PDB file of C-alpha atoms in Angstrom:
ATOM      1  CA  MET A   1     -46.239  13.235  -7.607  1.00 68.00           C
ATOM      2  CA  CYS A   2     -47.923  10.659  -5.347  1.00 79.00           C
ATOM      3  CA  GLY A   3     -44.526   9.017  -4.842  1.00 85.00           C
ATOM      4  CA  LEU A   4     -43.001  12.325  -3.806  1.00 87.00           C
ATOM      5  CA  ILE A   5     -45.812  13.028  -1.328  1.00 89.00           C
ATOM      6  CA  LYS A   6     -45.409   9.565   0.194  1.00 90.00           C
ATOM      7  CA  ASP A   7     -41.633   9.995   0.450  1.00 88.00           C
ATOM      8  CA  MET A   8     -42.024  13.439   2.025  1.00 89.00           C
ATOM      9  CA  TRP A   9     -44.485  12.069   4.589  1.00 89.00           C
ATOM     10  CA  THR A  10     -41.990   9.368   5.537  1.00 87.00           C
ATOM     11  CA  LEU A  11     -39.238  11.956   5.810  1.00 87.00           C
ATOM     12  CA  VAL A  12     -41.325  14.236   8.038  1.00 88.00           C
ATOM     13  CA  ASN A  13     -41.971  11.333  10.394  1.00 87.00           C
ATOM     14  CA  LEU A  14     -38.441   9.940  10.276  1.00 84.00           C
ATOM     15  CA  GLU A  15     -36.463   9.842  13.505  1.00 81.00           C
ATOM     16  CA  LEU A  16     -33.024  11.389  13.003  1.00 77.00           C
ATOM     17  CA  PRO A  17     -30.085  11.510  15.436  1.00 70.00           C
ATOM     18  CA  SER A  18     -30.439  14.467  17.822  1.00 69.00           C
ATOM     19  CA  SER A  19     -27.384  16.168  16.294  1.00 66.00           C
ATOM     20  CA  PHE A  20     -29.244  16.699  13.009  1.00 75.00           C
ATOM     21  CA  ASP A  21     -31.850  19.392  12.431  1.00 84.00           C
ATOM     22  CA  LYS A  22     -34.730  17.757  10.540  1.00 87.00           C
ATOM     23  CA  LYS A  23     -36.070  21.119   9.361  1.00 90.00           C
ATOM     24  CA  ARG A  24     -32.740  21.881   7.705  1.00 89.00           C
ATOM     25  CA  VAL A  25     -32.631  18.426   6.130  1.00 89.00           C
ATOM     26  CA  ILE A  26     -36.124  18.903   4.671  1.00 91.00           C
ATOM     27  CA  ALA A  27     -35.308  22.442   3.507  1.00 92.00           C
ATOM     28  CA  ASN A  28     -32.134  21.177   1.823  1.00 90.00           C
ATOM     29  CA  PHE A  29     -34.120  18.539  -0.072  1.00 92.00           C
ATOM     30  CA  LEU A  30     -36.904  20.922  -1.156  1.00 92.00           C
ATOM     31  CA  ILE A  31     -34.475  23.572  -2.421  1.00 92.00           C
ATOM     32  CA  LEU A  32     -32.504  21.054  -4.461  1.00 92.00           C
ATOM     33  CA  TYR A  33     -35.717  19.424  -5.704  1.00 92.00           C
ATOM     34  CA  MET A  34     -36.970  22.732  -7.095  1.00 91.00           C
ATOM     35  CA  ARG A  35     -33.595  23.460  -8.700  1.00 90.00           C
ATOM     36  CA  SER A  36     -33.593  19.967 -10.233  1.00 89.00           C
ATOM     37  CA  LEU A  37     -37.085  20.140 -11.787  1.00 84.00           C
ATOM     38  CA  PRO A  38     -35.952  21.232 -15.266  1.00 76.00           C
ATOM     39  CA  LYS A  39     -33.622  18.223 -15.580  1.00 64.00           C
ATOM     40  CA  ARG A  40     -35.401  15.687 -13.411  1.00 57.00           C
ATOM     41  CA  LEU A  41     -37.270  13.751 -16.118  1.00 54.00           C
ATOM     42  CA  GLY A  42     -35.830  10.298 -16.516  1.00 50.00           C
ATOM     43  CA  ASN A  43     -33.670  10.646 -13.419  1.00 48.00           C
ATOM     44  CA  LYS A  44     -34.970   7.521 -11.667  1.00 49.00           C
ATOM     45  CA  PHE A  45     -33.334   5.134  -9.237  1.00 43.00           C
ATOM     46  CA  GLU A  46     -31.686   2.529 -11.457  1.00 40.00           C
ATOM     47  CA  LYS A  47     -32.037  -1.154 -10.713  1.00 39.00           C
ATOM     48  CA  ASN A  48     -28.584  -2.680 -10.510  1.00 35.00           C
ATOM     49  CA  LYS A  49     -26.445  -5.318  -8.917  1.00 37.00           C
ATOM     50  CA  ALA A  50     -26.246  -3.280  -5.732  1.00 36.00           C
ATOM     51  CA  GLU A  51     -29.859  -3.986  -4.811  1.00 39.00           C
ATOM     52  CA  ASN A  52     -29.145  -7.652  -4.007  1.00 37.00           C
ATOM     53  CA  ILE A  53     -28.517  -7.328  -0.280  1.00 37.00           C
ATOM     54  CA  ASN A  54     -27.761 -10.296   1.944  1.00 39.00           C
ATOM     55  CA  VAL A  55     -26.711  -8.354   5.031  1.00 43.00           C
ATOM     56  CA  LYS A  56     -27.618  -4.963   6.478  1.00 49.00           C
ATOM     57  CA  ILE A  57     -24.835  -2.423   6.038  1.00 52.00           C
ATOM     58  CA  GLU A  58     -26.410   0.397   8.025  1.00 54.00           C
ATOM     59  CA  SER A  59     -25.462   1.179  11.580  1.00 55.00           C
ATOM     60  CA  ASP A  60     -28.234   2.760  13.664  1.00 56.00           C
ATOM     61  CA  VAL A  61     -27.192   6.173  12.362  1.00 58.00           C
ATOM     62  CA  TRP A  62     -27.261   5.110   8.696  1.00 63.00           C
ATOM     63  CA  LYS A  63     -30.648   3.443   9.037  1.00 66.00           C
ATOM     64  CA  SER A  64     -32.065   6.926   9.575  1.00 70.00           C
ATOM     65  CA  PHE A  65     -30.385   8.273   6.456  1.00 77.00           C
ATOM     66  CA  ASN A  66     -31.237   5.446   4.062  1.00 81.00           C
ATOM     67  CA  HIS A  67     -34.635   6.914   3.098  1.00 84.00           C
ATOM     68  CA  ILE A  68     -33.227  10.427   2.702  1.00 86.00           C
ATOM     69  CA  ILE A  69     -30.438   9.224   0.413  1.00 87.00           C
ATOM     70  CA  SER A  70     -32.964   7.303  -1.704  1.00 87.00           C
ATOM     71  CA  MET A  71     -34.945  10.533  -2.115  1.00 89.00           C
ATOM     72  CA  TYR A  72     -31.847  12.354  -3.364  1.00 90.00           C
ATOM     73  CA  VAL A  73     -31.294   9.572  -5.883  1.00 89.00           C
ATOM     74  CA  LYS A  74     -34.867   9.715  -7.179  1.00 88.00           C
ATOM     75  CA  TYR A  75     -35.462  13.445  -7.264  1.00 90.00           C
ATOM     76  CA  ILE A  76     -32.193  15.433  -7.357  1.00 91.00           C
ATOM     77  CA  SER A  77     -30.256  16.258 -10.512  1.00 90.00           C
ATOM     78  CA  THR A  78     -26.685  14.921 -10.647  1.00 90.00           C
ATOM     79  CA  LYS A  79     -25.015  18.324 -10.690  1.00 89.00           C
ATOM     80  CA  PHE A  80     -26.646  19.167  -7.343  1.00 91.00           C
ATOM     81  CA  LEU A  81     -25.757  15.908  -5.544  1.00 91.00           C
ATOM     82  CA  THR A  82     -22.686  17.439  -3.905  1.00 91.00           C
ATOM     83  CA  GLN A  83     -24.977  19.981  -2.224  1.00 90.00           C
ATOM     84  CA  THR A  84     -27.121  17.332  -0.555  1.00 89.00           C
ATOM     85  CA  PHE A  85     -27.255  16.912   3.180  1.00 84.00           C
ATOM     86  CA  ILE A  86     -25.618  13.470   3.001  1.00 84.00           C
ATOM     87  CA  ILE A  87     -22.611  14.613   0.947  1.00 86.00           C
ATOM     88  CA  ARG A  88     -22.172  17.579   3.259  1.00 80.00           C
ATOM     89  CA  GLY A  89     -22.074  15.036   6.079  1.00 76.00           C
ATOM     90  CA  VAL A  90     -19.567  12.565   4.617  1.00 78.00           C
ATOM     91  CA  ALA A  91     -17.335  15.262   3.083  1.00 78.00           C
ATOM     92  CA  THR A  92     -16.775  17.534   6.063  1.00 70.00           C
ATOM     93  CA  GLY A  93     -15.417  20.894   4.942  1.00 71.00           C
ATOM     94  CA  TRP A  94     -16.253  20.646   1.221  1.00 75.00           C
ATOM     95  CA  HIS A  95     -18.715  23.506   1.519  1.00 71.00           C
ATOM     96  CA  SER A  96     -16.856  25.734   3.980  1.00 73.00           C
ATOM     97  CA  LYS A  97     -14.595  28.498   2.721  1.00 73.00           C
ATOM     98  CA  SER A  98     -13.158  28.888   6.221  1.00 77.00           C
ATOM     99  CA  TYR A  99     -12.310  25.191   6.372  1.00 77.00           C
ATOM    100  CA  ILE A 100      -9.515  25.491   3.812  1.00 78.00           C
ATOM    101  CA  ASP A 101      -7.707  28.058   5.965  1.00 81.00           C
ATOM    102  CA  PHE A 102      -8.106  25.802   9.000  1.00 82.00           C
ATOM    103  CA  LEU A 103      -6.874  22.783   7.020  1.00 83.00           C
ATOM    104  CA  LYS A 104      -3.866  24.637   5.620  1.00 83.00           C
ATOM    105  CA  ASN A 105      -2.715  25.413   9.146  1.00 87.00           C
ATOM    106  CA  SER A 106      -3.113  21.792  10.230  1.00 90.00           C
ATOM    107  CA  PHE A 107      -2.462  19.716   7.125  1.00 92.00           C
ATOM    108  CA  THR A 108       0.624  21.508   5.831  1.00 92.00           C
ATOM    109  CA  GLN A 109       3.159  21.180   3.045  1.00 93.00           C
ATOM    110  CA  LYS A 110       5.231  18.810   5.178  1.00 93.00           C
ATOM    111  CA  HIS A 111       2.302  16.384   5.095  1.00 94.00           C
ATOM    112  CA  ILE A 112       1.775  16.798   1.343  1.00 95.00           C
ATOM    113  CA  GLU A 113       5.456  16.165   0.586  1.00 94.00           C
ATOM    114  CA  ILE A 114       5.067  12.598   1.868  1.00 94.00           C
ATOM    115  CA  ILE A 115       2.531  11.824  -0.887  1.00 96.00           C
ATOM    116  CA  PRO A 116       4.150  10.546  -4.136  1.00 96.00           C
ATOM    117  CA  GLU A 117       4.010  13.057  -6.997  1.00 96.00           C
ATOM    118  CA  GLU A 118       2.023  10.696  -9.221  1.00 97.00           C
ATOM    119  CA  ILE A 119      -0.720  10.509  -6.589  1.00 97.00           C
ATOM    120  CA  GLN A 120      -0.668  14.291  -6.106  1.00 97.00           C
ATOM    121  CA  SER A 121      -1.032  14.781  -9.870  1.00 98.00           C
ATOM    122  CA  THR A 122      -3.982  12.376  -9.973  1.00 98.00           C
ATOM    123  CA  VAL A 123      -5.633  14.150  -7.027  1.00 98.00           C
ATOM    124  CA  ASN A 124      -5.237  17.422  -8.953  1.00 98.00           C
ATOM    125  CA  GLN A 125      -7.046  15.956 -11.984  1.00 98.00           C
ATOM    126  CA  VAL A 126      -9.935  14.563  -9.916  1.00 98.00           C
ATOM    127  CA  SER A 127     -10.250  17.803  -7.932  1.00 96.00           C
ATOM    128  CA  LYS A 128     -10.396  19.858 -11.121  1.00 97.00           C
ATOM    129  CA  SER A 129     -13.109  17.608 -12.534  1.00 97.00           C
ATOM    130  CA  ILE A 130     -15.234  17.858  -9.380  1.00 95.00           C
ATOM    131  CA  SER A 131     -14.899  21.640  -9.196  1.00 94.00           C
ATOM    132  CA  THR A 132     -15.807  21.901 -12.904  1.00 94.00           C
ATOM    133  CA  ASN A 133     -18.805  19.545 -12.987  1.00 93.00           C
ATOM    134  CA  PHE A 134     -20.420  20.484  -9.671  1.00 90.00           C
ATOM    135  CA  GLU A 135     -21.146  24.178  -9.394  1.00 76.00           C
ATOM    136  CA  ASP A 136     -20.757  24.506  -5.610  1.00 81.00           C
ATOM    137  CA  MET A 137     -17.306  22.884  -5.464  1.00 88.00           C
ATOM    138  CA  ASP A 138     -14.110  24.859  -4.900  1.00 88.00           C
ATOM    139  CA  TYR A 139     -10.949  23.309  -6.396  1.00 92.00           C
ATOM    140  CA  GLU A 140      -8.630  24.299  -3.563  1.00 90.00           C
ATOM    141  CA  ILE A 141     -10.886  22.866  -0.855  1.00 89.00           C
ATOM    142  CA  VAL A 142     -11.557  19.575  -2.677  1.00 92.00           C
ATOM    143  CA  ASN A 143      -7.878  19.196  -3.545  1.00 94.00           C
ATOM    144  CA  ARG A 144      -6.605  19.650   0.010  1.00 92.00           C
ATOM    145  CA  TRP A 145      -9.390  17.408   1.350  1.00 91.00           C
ATOM    146  CA  LEU A 146      -8.508  14.599  -1.085  1.00 94.00           C
ATOM    147  CA  LEU A 147      -4.801  14.895  -0.279  1.00 95.00           C
ATOM    148  CA  THR A 148      -5.557  14.192   3.386  1.00 93.00           C
ATOM    149  CA  TYR A 149      -6.999  10.829   2.336  1.00 93.00           C
ATOM    150  CA  GLN A 150      -3.926   9.904   0.306  1.00 95.00           C
ATOM    151  CA  TYR A 151      -1.546  11.057   3.029  1.00 95.00           C
ATOM    152  CA  GLY A 152      -2.398   8.270   5.463  1.00 92.00           C
ATOM    153  CA  LEU A 153      -1.673   5.488   3.000  1.00 91.00           C
ATOM    154  CA  SER A 154       1.556   7.188   1.896  1.00 93.00           C
ATOM    155  CA  LYS A 155       2.656   7.615   5.492  1.00 90.00           C
ATOM    156  CA  PHE A 156       2.599   3.853   6.058  1.00 88.00           C
ATOM    157  CA  THR A 157       4.847   3.216   3.041  1.00 83.00           C
ATOM    158  CA  ASP A 158       8.587   3.828   3.130  1.00 80.00           C
ATOM    159  CA  ASN A 159       9.018   3.159  -0.595  1.00 88.00           C
ATOM    160  CA  ASN A 160       7.033   5.470  -2.884  1.00 90.00           C
ATOM    161  CA  ALA A 161       7.910   3.526  -6.028  1.00 92.00           C
ATOM    162  CA  LYS A 162       6.600   0.311  -4.459  1.00 92.00           C
ATOM    163  CA  LEU A 163       3.384   2.054  -3.362  1.00 94.00           C
ATOM    164  CA  ILE A 164       2.765   3.360  -6.887  1.00 95.00           C
ATOM    165  CA  GLU A 165       3.482  -0.078  -8.336  1.00 95.00           C
ATOM    166  CA  THR A 166       0.969  -1.616  -5.913  1.00 94.00           C
ATOM    167  CA  LEU A 167      -1.701   0.980  -6.683  1.00 96.00           C
ATOM    168  CA  ASN A 168      -1.128   0.568 -10.436  1.00 96.00           C
ATOM    169  CA  ASN A 169      -1.208  -3.229 -10.497  1.00 96.00           C
ATOM    170  CA  THR A 170      -3.642  -4.284  -7.771  1.00 97.00           C
ATOM    171  CA  HIS A 171      -7.443  -4.227  -7.592  1.00 97.00           C
ATOM    172  CA  ILE A 172      -8.596  -1.744  -4.932  1.00 98.00           C
ATOM    173  CA  ILE A 173     -11.703  -2.202  -2.781  1.00 98.00           C
ATOM    174  CA  GLU A 174     -13.102   0.725  -0.792  1.00 98.00           C
ATOM    175  CA  LEU A 175     -15.497  -0.163   2.014  1.00 97.00           C
ATOM    176  CA  GLY A 176     -17.896   2.768   2.311  1.00 95.00           C
ATOM    177  CA  ALA A 177     -16.802   5.222  -0.399  1.00 94.00           C
ATOM    178  CA  GLY A 178     -18.598   8.384   0.735  1.00 91.00           C
ATOM    179  CA  THR A 179     -18.607  10.870  -2.136  1.00 92.00           C
ATOM    180  CA  GLY A 180     -16.746   8.504  -4.468  1.00 95.00           C
ATOM    181  CA  ALA A 181     -13.990  11.114  -4.919  1.00 95.00           C
ATOM    182  CA  ASN A 182     -11.292   9.062  -3.205  1.00 96.00           C
ATOM    183  CA  ILE A 183     -12.032   5.898  -5.168  1.00 97.00           C
ATOM    184  CA  ALA A 184     -11.866   8.045  -8.318  1.00 98.00           C
ATOM    185  CA  VAL A 185      -8.213   8.729  -7.485  1.00 98.00           C
ATOM    186  CA  HIS A 186      -7.601   4.990  -7.107  1.00 98.00           C
ATOM    187  CA  ALA A 187      -9.531   4.210 -10.300  1.00 98.00           C
ATOM    188  CA  ALA A 188      -7.317   6.672 -12.174  1.00 98.00           C
ATOM    189  CA  LEU A 189      -4.189   4.990 -10.771  1.00 97.00           C
ATOM    190  CA  SER A 190      -5.138   1.314 -10.909  1.00 96.00           C
ATOM    191  CA  GLU A 191      -4.960  -0.653 -14.150  1.00 95.00           C
ATOM    192  CA  LYS A 192      -6.775  -3.549 -12.440  1.00 96.00           C
ATOM    193  CA  GLY A 193     -10.003  -1.736 -11.572  1.00 97.00           C
ATOM    194  CA  VAL A 194     -11.668  -0.843  -8.292  1.00 98.00           C
ATOM    195  CA  SER A 195     -14.726  -1.889  -6.279  1.00 98.00           C
ATOM    196  CA  ILE A 196     -17.030  -0.038  -3.895  1.00 97.00           C
ATOM    197  CA  PHE A 197     -19.025  -1.650  -1.088  1.00 96.00           C
ATOM    198  CA  ASP A 198     -21.831   0.508   0.308  1.00 93.00           C
ATOM    199  CA  ILE A 199     -25.593   0.776   0.782  1.00 89.00           C
ATOM    200  CA  PRO A 200     -27.560   0.816  -2.520  1.00 88.00           C
ATOM    201  CA  PRO A 201     -28.677   4.474  -2.618  1.00 88.00           C
ATOM    202  CA  MET A 202     -25.136   5.647  -1.754  1.00 91.00           C
ATOM    203  CA  LEU A 203     -23.800   3.441  -4.543  1.00 93.00           C
ATOM    204  CA  GLU A 204     -26.167   5.173  -6.956  1.00 92.00           C
ATOM    205  CA  ILE A 205     -24.994   8.625  -5.836  1.00 93.00           C
ATOM    206  CA  GLN A 206     -21.353   7.523  -6.120  1.00 95.00           C
ATOM    207  CA  LYS A 207     -22.008   6.080  -9.578  1.00 95.00           C
ATOM    208  CA  ARG A 208     -23.470   9.355 -10.812  1.00 94.00           C
ATOM    209  CA  ILE A 209     -20.650  11.445  -9.338  1.00 95.00           C
ATOM    210  CA  LEU A 210     -18.024   9.079 -10.765  1.00 97.00           C
ATOM    211  CA  ASN A 211     -19.694   9.186 -14.182  1.00 96.00           C
ATOM    212  CA  GLU A 212     -19.194  12.949 -14.164  1.00 95.00           C
ATOM    213  CA  ILE A 213     -15.547  12.623 -13.122  1.00 97.00           C
ATOM    214  CA  SER A 214     -14.948  10.047 -15.859  1.00 97.00           C
ATOM    215  CA  LYS A 215     -15.742  12.708 -18.469  1.00 95.00           C
ATOM    216  CA  ASP A 216     -12.430  14.376 -17.597  1.00 97.00           C
ATOM    217  CA  VAL A 217     -10.322  11.657 -15.970  1.00 97.00           C
ATOM    218  CA  ASN A 218      -9.548   8.218 -17.401  1.00 97.00           C
ATOM    219  CA  LEU A 219     -10.937   5.801 -14.793  1.00 97.00           C
ATOM    220  CA  SER A 220     -10.494   2.031 -14.816  1.00 97.00           C
ATOM    221  CA  GLU A 221     -13.484  -0.287 -14.388  1.00 96.00           C
ATOM    222  CA  ILE A 222     -15.556   0.392 -11.260  1.00 97.00           C
ATOM    223  CA  GLU A 223     -17.693  -2.367  -9.698  1.00 97.00           C
ATOM    224  CA  TYR A 224     -20.461  -1.633  -7.196  1.00 96.00           C
ATOM    225  CA  TYR A 225     -21.485  -4.011  -4.398  1.00 95.00           C
ATOM    226  CA  SER A 226     -23.775  -4.149  -1.398  1.00 92.00           C
ATOM    227  CA  ASP A 227     -23.859  -7.945  -1.264  1.00 93.00           C
ATOM    228  CA  THR A 228     -20.990  -9.289   0.867  1.00 94.00           C
ATOM    229  CA  LYS A 229     -21.155 -12.783  -0.613  1.00 94.00           C
ATOM    230  CA  ILE A 230     -20.826 -11.565  -4.184  1.00 95.00           C
ATOM    231  CA  LEU A 231     -18.088  -9.093  -3.211  1.00 96.00           C
ATOM    232  CA  MET A 232     -15.986 -11.713  -1.440  1.00 96.00           C
ATOM    233  CA  GLU A 233     -16.514 -14.314  -4.160  1.00 96.00           C
ATOM    234  CA  ASP A 234     -15.452 -11.874  -6.881  1.00 96.00           C
ATOM    235  CA  ALA A 235     -12.457 -10.705  -4.824  1.00 96.00           C
ATOM    236  CA  LYS A 236     -11.015 -14.230  -4.779  1.00 93.00           C
ATOM    237  CA  GLN A 237     -10.355 -13.952  -8.495  1.00 91.00           C
ATOM    238  CA  LYS A 238      -7.557 -11.367  -8.181  1.00 94.00           C
ATOM    239  CA  PRO A 239      -5.010  -9.817  -5.790  1.00 96.00           C
ATOM    240  CA  TYR A 240      -6.559  -6.828  -3.999  1.00 97.00           C
ATOM    241  CA  ILE A 241      -6.047  -4.237  -1.312  1.00 97.00           C
ATOM    242  CA  ILE A 242      -8.680  -2.624   0.921  1.00 98.00           C
ATOM    243  CA  VAL A 243      -9.046   1.004   1.967  1.00 98.00           C
ATOM    244  CA  SER A 244     -11.727   2.476   4.189  1.00 97.00           C
ATOM    245  CA  TYR A 245     -11.887   5.990   5.619  1.00 95.00           C
ATOM    246  CA  TRP A 246     -14.206   6.447   8.605  1.00 92.00           C
ATOM    247  CA  ALA A 247     -16.574   3.834   7.155  1.00 93.00           C
ATOM    248  CA  PHE A 248     -15.687   0.229   8.068  1.00 95.00           C
ATOM    249  CA  THR A 249     -15.349   1.331  11.699  1.00 93.00           C
ATOM    250  CA  GLU A 250     -18.909   2.678  11.533  1.00 89.00           C
ATOM    251  CA  PHE A 251     -20.269  -0.680  10.353  1.00 91.00           C
ATOM    252  CA  PRO A 252     -22.060  -2.794  12.986  1.00 89.00           C
ATOM    253  CA  ILE A 253     -19.890  -5.529  14.519  1.00 91.00           C
ATOM    254  CA  GLU A 254     -21.846  -8.298  12.790  1.00 92.00           C
ATOM    255  CA  LEU A 255     -21.059  -6.834   9.365  1.00 93.00           C
ATOM    256  CA  ARG A 256     -17.400  -6.277  10.239  1.00 95.00           C
ATOM    257  CA  LYS A 257     -17.070  -9.933  11.201  1.00 94.00           C
ATOM    258  CA  THR A 258     -18.750 -10.955   7.956  1.00 95.00           C
ATOM    259  CA  LEU A 259     -16.089  -8.992   6.066  1.00 97.00           C
ATOM    260  CA  GLU A 260     -13.100 -10.257   8.068  1.00 97.00           C
ATOM    261  CA  PRO A 261     -12.345 -13.032   5.513  1.00 97.00           C
ATOM    262  CA  LEU A 262     -12.060 -10.250   2.913  1.00 98.00           C
ATOM    263  CA  ILE A 263      -9.444  -8.555   5.103  1.00 98.00           C
ATOM    264  CA  GLN A 264      -7.659 -11.872   5.600  1.00 97.00           C
ATOM    265  CA  GLY A 265      -7.351 -12.358   1.842  1.00 97.00           C
ATOM    266  CA  SER A 266      -6.082  -8.853   1.057  1.00 97.00           C
ATOM    267  CA  GLU A 267      -2.524  -7.815   0.253  1.00 96.00           C
ATOM    268  CA  PHE A 268      -3.094  -5.163   2.887  1.00 96.00           C
ATOM    269  CA  ALA A 269      -6.019  -3.275   4.410  1.00 97.00           C
ATOM    270  CA  PHE A 270      -5.772   0.385   5.425  1.00 97.00           C
ATOM    271  CA  PHE A 271      -8.276   2.187   7.641  1.00 97.00           C
ATOM    272  CA  ALA A 272      -8.812   5.665   9.051  1.00 95.00           C
ATOM    273  CA  CYS A 273     -11.063   5.447  12.087  1.00 93.00           C
ATOM    274  CA  ASN A 274     -12.598   7.390  14.926  1.00 89.00           C
ATOM    275  CA  SER A 275     -11.784   6.132  18.419  1.00 88.00           C
ATOM    276  CA  VAL A 276     -15.316   5.164  19.411  1.00 86.00           C
ATOM    277  CA  PHE A 277     -18.486   4.815  17.329  1.00 84.00           C
ATOM    278  CA  GLU A 278     -21.889   3.911  18.769  1.00 80.00           C
ATOM    279  CA  GLY A 279     -20.199   2.579  21.900  1.00 86.00           C
ATOM    280  CA  ILE A 280     -17.637   0.428  20.066  1.00 88.00           C
ATOM    281  CA  ASP A 281     -13.955   1.064  20.892  1.00 92.00           C
ATOM    282  CA  ASN A 282     -12.416   0.704  17.438  1.00 93.00           C
ATOM    283  CA  LEU A 283      -8.802   0.198  18.488  1.00 93.00           C
ATOM    284  CA  GLU A 284      -9.943  -2.496  20.911  1.00 94.00           C
ATOM    285  CA  TYR A 285     -11.848  -4.082  18.017  1.00 95.00           C
ATOM    286  CA  PHE A 286      -8.693  -4.139  15.862  1.00 95.00           C
ATOM    287  CA  ASN A 287      -6.698  -5.627  18.736  1.00 93.00           C
ATOM    288  CA  GLU A 288      -9.243  -8.432  18.994  1.00 94.00           C
ATOM    289  CA  LEU A 289      -9.243  -8.812  15.213  1.00 95.00           C
ATOM    290  CA  SER A 290      -5.470  -9.378  15.280  1.00 92.00           C
ATOM    291  CA  GLN A 291      -6.114 -12.550  17.294  1.00 92.00           C
ATOM    292  CA  ARG A 292      -8.476 -13.880  14.622  1.00 95.00           C
ATOM    293  CA  LEU A 293      -6.381 -13.135  11.536  1.00 96.00           C
ATOM    294  CA  GLU A 294      -3.583 -15.445  10.422  1.00 95.00           C
ATOM    295  CA  ASN A 295      -0.131 -14.193   9.383  1.00 95.00           C
ATOM    296  CA  LYS A 296      -1.224 -10.564   9.579  1.00 95.00           C
ATOM    297  CA  THR A 297       0.312  -7.718  11.549  1.00 93.00           C
ATOM    298  CA  ILE A 298      -1.808  -4.774  12.694  1.00 94.00           C
ATOM    299  CA  THR A 299      -0.150  -1.413  13.329  1.00 94.00           C
ATOM    300  CA  SER A 300      -1.829   1.848  14.267  1.00 93.00           C
ATOM    301  CA  GLU A 301      -0.828   5.454  14.549  1.00 93.00           C
ATOM    302  CA  ILE A 302      -2.626   8.548  15.848  1.00 93.00           C
ATOM    303  CA  ILE A 303      -3.535  10.957  13.046  1.00 94.00           C
ATOM    304  CA  ASP A 304      -1.260  13.998  13.183  1.00 92.00           C
ATOM    305  CA  TRP A 305      -3.498  16.705  11.744  1.00 90.00           C
ATOM    306  CA  ASN A 306      -6.691  18.387  12.944  1.00 86.00           C
ATOM    307  CA  PRO A 307      -9.610  17.979  13.292  1.00 83.00           C
ATOM    308  CA  TYR A 308      -8.796  14.259  13.585  1.00 85.00           C
ATOM    309  CA  LYS A 309      -5.959  14.147  16.115  1.00 85.00           C
ATOM    310  CA  LYS A 310      -7.987  11.841  18.359  1.00 86.00           C
ATOM    311  CA  HIS A 311      -8.523   9.429  15.462  1.00 93.00           C
ATOM    312  CA  SER A 312      -6.194   6.732  14.118  1.00 94.00           C
ATOM    313  CA  TYR A 313      -4.738   5.143  11.015  1.00 96.00           C
ATOM    314  CA  VAL A 314      -4.681   1.348  11.067  1.00 96.00           C
ATOM    315  CA  MET A 315      -2.699  -0.873   8.685  1.00 96.00           C
ATOM    316  CA  ILE A 316      -3.246  -4.635   8.433  1.00 96.00           C
ATOM    317  CA  LYS A 317      -0.606  -6.404   6.392  1.00 94.00           C
TER     318      LYS A 317
END
């Protein structure tokens, strides 16, 4: 109880970005804490490889959220994690019934048809698992949301059979995995395993969500990292590709540069990114990156569905 009081005091005095209502954040935590009480015993923050940090992952925005996420890990039952403030933030639309109608009008069947059937089938399995294991999740919303992630990668490939072969036979690294739902799709497709790079408390949330998904979907081995040195050293042992959706381009520049050798060594690296984050022009960053990488071509394309039509897909190959 003393730990909870101390954590709550820190939360009350925490400075959040002006776009976030601290009262709502606190209310969200307290409601989920009370709902979690019957199952909370033993639900402690696990010590794991992810706690060995040699570089700060958080941008200024994520520094504010680090404590909040740690509180979710320590005090909130797994089945309620998808209702937390942080998951609502990284999975825009998951909790909005009106969002699916908006998305259907923007991300249409013509977009879905580009995605290989094997990927669509895997997305269906993961979506069903999420909607079954987490009581606030709607299958149709999660399914359409996950398909938007797979669309971008499919759009940059003119040979579906080759894409499936690559996803089946190559290790996949996701930089900043959000809910963990997208990497679950890759873990179900890849026979060579997947890796996640993120901040430690997010890794713990992702691990718990992925453990639930693995009850219904056969996932390959998942490795969790927040140490860049260990990640890059381990990556040298096998061919790999990188994906990152609105995450790498929210990392501070210093961290991006630390990870550039990882991009250099990849078969390809695919990003979805906002135009500007915390004053950094992301397309300008990728243009500068192209001068530092050897034997790599960078192509970009404006996203063709709302609400992200001012954002871009970037492929480095």
